[in-house]
mmCIF file of C-alpha atoms in Angstrom:
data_model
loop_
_atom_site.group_PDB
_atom_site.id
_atom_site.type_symbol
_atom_site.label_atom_id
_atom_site.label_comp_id
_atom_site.label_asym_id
_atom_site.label_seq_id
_atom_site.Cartn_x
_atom_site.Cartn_y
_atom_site.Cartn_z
ATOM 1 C CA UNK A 1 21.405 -2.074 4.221
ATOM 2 C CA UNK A 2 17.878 -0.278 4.982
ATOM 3 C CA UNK A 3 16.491 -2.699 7.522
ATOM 4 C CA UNK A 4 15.703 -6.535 8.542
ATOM 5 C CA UNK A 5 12.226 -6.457 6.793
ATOM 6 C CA UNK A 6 13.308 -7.595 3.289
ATOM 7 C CA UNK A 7 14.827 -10.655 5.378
ATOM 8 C CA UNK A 8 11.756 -11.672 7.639
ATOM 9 C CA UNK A 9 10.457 -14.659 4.993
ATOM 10 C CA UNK A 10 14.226 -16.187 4.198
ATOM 11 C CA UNK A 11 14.747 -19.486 5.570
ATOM 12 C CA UNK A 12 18.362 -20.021 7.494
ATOM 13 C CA UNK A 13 19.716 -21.080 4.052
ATOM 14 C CA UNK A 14 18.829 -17.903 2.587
ATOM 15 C CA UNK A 15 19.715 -15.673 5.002
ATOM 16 C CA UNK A 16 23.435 -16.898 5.081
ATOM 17 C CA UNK A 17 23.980 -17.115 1.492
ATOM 18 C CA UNK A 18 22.497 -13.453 1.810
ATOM 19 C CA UNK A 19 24.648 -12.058 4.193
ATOM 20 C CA UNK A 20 27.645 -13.613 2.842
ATOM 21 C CA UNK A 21 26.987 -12.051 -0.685
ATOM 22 C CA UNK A 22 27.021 -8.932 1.864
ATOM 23 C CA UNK A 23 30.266 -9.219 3.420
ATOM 24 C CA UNK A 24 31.495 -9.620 0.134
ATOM 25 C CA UNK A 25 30.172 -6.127 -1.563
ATOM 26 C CA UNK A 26 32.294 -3.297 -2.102
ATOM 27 C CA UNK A 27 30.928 -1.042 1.168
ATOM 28 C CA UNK A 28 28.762 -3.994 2.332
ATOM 29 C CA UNK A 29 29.226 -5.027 5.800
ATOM 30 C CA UNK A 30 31.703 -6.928 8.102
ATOM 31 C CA UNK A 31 32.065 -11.021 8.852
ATOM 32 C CA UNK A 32 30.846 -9.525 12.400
ATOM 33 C CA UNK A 33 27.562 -7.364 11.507
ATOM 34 C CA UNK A 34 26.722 -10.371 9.321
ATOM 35 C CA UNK A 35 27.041 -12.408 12.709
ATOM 36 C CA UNK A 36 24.688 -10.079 14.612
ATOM 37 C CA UNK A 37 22.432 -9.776 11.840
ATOM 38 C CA UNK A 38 22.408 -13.698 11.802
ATOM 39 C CA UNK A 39 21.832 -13.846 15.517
ATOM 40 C CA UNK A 40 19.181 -10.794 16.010
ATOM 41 C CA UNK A 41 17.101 -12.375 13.156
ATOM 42 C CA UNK A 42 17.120 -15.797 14.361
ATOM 43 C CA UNK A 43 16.085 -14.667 17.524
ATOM 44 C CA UNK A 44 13.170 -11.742 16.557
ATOM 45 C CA UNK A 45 12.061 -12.705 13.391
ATOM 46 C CA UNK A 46 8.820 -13.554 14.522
ATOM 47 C CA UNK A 47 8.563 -10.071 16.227
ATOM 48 C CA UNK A 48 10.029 -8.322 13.029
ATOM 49 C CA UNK A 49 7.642 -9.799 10.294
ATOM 50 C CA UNK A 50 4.715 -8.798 12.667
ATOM 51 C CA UNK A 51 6.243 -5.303 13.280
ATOM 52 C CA UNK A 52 7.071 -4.364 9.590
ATOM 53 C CA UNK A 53 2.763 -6.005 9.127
ATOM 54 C CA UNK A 54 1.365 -3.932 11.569
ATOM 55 C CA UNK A 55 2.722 -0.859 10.061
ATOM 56 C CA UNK A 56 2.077 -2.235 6.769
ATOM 57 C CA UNK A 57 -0.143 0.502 4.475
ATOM 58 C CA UNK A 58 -1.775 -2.779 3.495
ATOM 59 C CA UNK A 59 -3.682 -2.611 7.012
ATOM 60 C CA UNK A 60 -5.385 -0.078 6.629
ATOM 61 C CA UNK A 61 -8.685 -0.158 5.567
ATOM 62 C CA UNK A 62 -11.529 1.954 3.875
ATOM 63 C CA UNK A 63 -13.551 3.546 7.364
ATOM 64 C CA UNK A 64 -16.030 5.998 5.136
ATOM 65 C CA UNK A 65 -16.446 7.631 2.275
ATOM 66 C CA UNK A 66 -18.480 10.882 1.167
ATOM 67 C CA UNK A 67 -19.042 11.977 -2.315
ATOM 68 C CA UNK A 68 -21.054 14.957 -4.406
ATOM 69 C CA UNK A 69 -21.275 16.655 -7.195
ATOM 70 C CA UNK A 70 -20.513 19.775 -8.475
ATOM 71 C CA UNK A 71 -20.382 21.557 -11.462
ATOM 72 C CA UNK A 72 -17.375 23.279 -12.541
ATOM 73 C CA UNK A 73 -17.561 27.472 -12.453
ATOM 74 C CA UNK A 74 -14.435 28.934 -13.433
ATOM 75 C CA UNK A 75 -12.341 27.231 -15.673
ATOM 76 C CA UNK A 76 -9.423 28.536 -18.701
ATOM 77 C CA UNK A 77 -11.945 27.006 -21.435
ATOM 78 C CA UNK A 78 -15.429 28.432 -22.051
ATOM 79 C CA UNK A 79 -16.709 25.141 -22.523
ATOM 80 C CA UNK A 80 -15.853 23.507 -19.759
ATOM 81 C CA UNK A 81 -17.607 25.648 -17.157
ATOM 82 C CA UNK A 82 -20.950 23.471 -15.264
ATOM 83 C CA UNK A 83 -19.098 20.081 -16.485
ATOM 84 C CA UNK A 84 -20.189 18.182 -13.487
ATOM 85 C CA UNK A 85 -17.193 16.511 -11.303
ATOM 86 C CA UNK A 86 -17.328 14.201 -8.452
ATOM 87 C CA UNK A 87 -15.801 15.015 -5.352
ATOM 88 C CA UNK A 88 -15.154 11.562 -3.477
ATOM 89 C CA UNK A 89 -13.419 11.954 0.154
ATOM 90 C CA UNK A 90 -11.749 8.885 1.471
ATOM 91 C CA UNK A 91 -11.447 8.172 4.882
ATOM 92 C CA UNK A 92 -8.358 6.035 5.657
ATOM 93 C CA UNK A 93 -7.269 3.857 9.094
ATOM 94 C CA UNK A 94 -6.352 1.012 11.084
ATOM 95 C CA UNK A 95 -8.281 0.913 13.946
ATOM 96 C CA UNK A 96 -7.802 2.950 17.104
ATOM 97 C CA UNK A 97 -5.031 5.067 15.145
ATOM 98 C CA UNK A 98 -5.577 8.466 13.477
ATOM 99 C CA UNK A 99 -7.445 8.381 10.487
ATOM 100 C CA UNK A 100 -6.165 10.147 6.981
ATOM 101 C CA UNK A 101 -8.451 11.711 4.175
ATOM 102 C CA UNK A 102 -7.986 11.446 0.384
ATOM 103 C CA UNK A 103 -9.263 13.787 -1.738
ATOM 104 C CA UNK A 104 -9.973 12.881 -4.989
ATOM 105 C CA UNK A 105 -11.677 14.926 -8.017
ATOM 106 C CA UNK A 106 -13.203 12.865 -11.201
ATOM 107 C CA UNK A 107 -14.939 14.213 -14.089
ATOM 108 C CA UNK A 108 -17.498 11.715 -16.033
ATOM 109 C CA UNK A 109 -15.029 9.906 -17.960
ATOM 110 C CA UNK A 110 -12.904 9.307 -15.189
ATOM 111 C CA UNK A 111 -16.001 8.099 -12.573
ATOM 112 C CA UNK A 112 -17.030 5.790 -15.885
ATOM 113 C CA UNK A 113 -13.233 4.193 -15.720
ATOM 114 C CA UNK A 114 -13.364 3.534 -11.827
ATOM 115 C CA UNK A 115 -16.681 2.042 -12.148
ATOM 116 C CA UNK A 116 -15.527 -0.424 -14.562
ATOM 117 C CA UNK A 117 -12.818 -1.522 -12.794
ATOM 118 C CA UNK A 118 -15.017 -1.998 -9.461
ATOM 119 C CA UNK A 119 -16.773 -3.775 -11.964
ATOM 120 C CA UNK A 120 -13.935 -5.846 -12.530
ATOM 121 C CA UNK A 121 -13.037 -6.603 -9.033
ATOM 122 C CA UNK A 122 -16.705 -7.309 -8.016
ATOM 123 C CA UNK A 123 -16.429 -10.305 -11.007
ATOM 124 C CA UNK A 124 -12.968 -11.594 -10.162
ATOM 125 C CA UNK A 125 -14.270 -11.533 -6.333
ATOM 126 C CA UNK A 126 -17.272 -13.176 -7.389
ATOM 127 C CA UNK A 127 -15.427 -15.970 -9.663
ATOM 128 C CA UNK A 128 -13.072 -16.697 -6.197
ATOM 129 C CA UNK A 129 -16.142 -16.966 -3.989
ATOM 130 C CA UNK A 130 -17.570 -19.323 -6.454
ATOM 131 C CA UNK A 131 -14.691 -21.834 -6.967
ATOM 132 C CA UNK A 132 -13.777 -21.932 -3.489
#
């Protein structure tokens, strides 16, 4: 077993029908661990599902972003030099923690894609706000 977190939303039912499929596995674990398992989740798993959230990648959130354009100057193919690309750097955080950077390089056909599925997202956010 990896961790706890794939156990933090079982119910008590669950969780003992899951450790006892466990105990039963070829190299799975012992009547005993099951026990402790048993115990240490009924008594943290409050504390676990917020742990395994807070570190979540699903946290963090967009802080800035920076694009421009440039055109292309040395490429294999002759006719692909001064295609234009975008150069979009994402800035990525949770609050008061370190923040990472994505780099990300589109030419036209690719900026035309991510725009329609922005698009797409605006609508379907749109439709939710609307029926709601």
């Amino acid at each position: 077993m990896q961790g706890l977190g794939f156990i933090t939303d079982m119910d008590l039912n669950q969780l003992e029908a899951f450790l006892t499929a466990q105990t039963k596995k070829q190299g799975g674990i012992t009547p005993d661990q099951a026990a402790v398992i048993a115990k240490f989740w009924k008594n943290h798993r409050t504390q676990i599902h917020e742990s395994l959230i807070s570190q979540s990648r699903w946290d963090h959130v967009l802080k800035n972003m920076n694009w421009r354009v440039d055109l292309k100057s040395q490429l294999r193919h002759i006719d692909q030099i001064n295609t234009p690309v975008a150069i979009v750097e994402m800035e990525l955080g949770k609050n008061g923690q370190e923040s990472e950077f994505l780099c990300l390089e589109f030419d036209e056909a690719k900026v035309s894609q991510m725009l329609k599925k922005l698009s797409e997202i605006e609508e379907s956010m749109t439709l939710l706000t609307q029926t709601t």
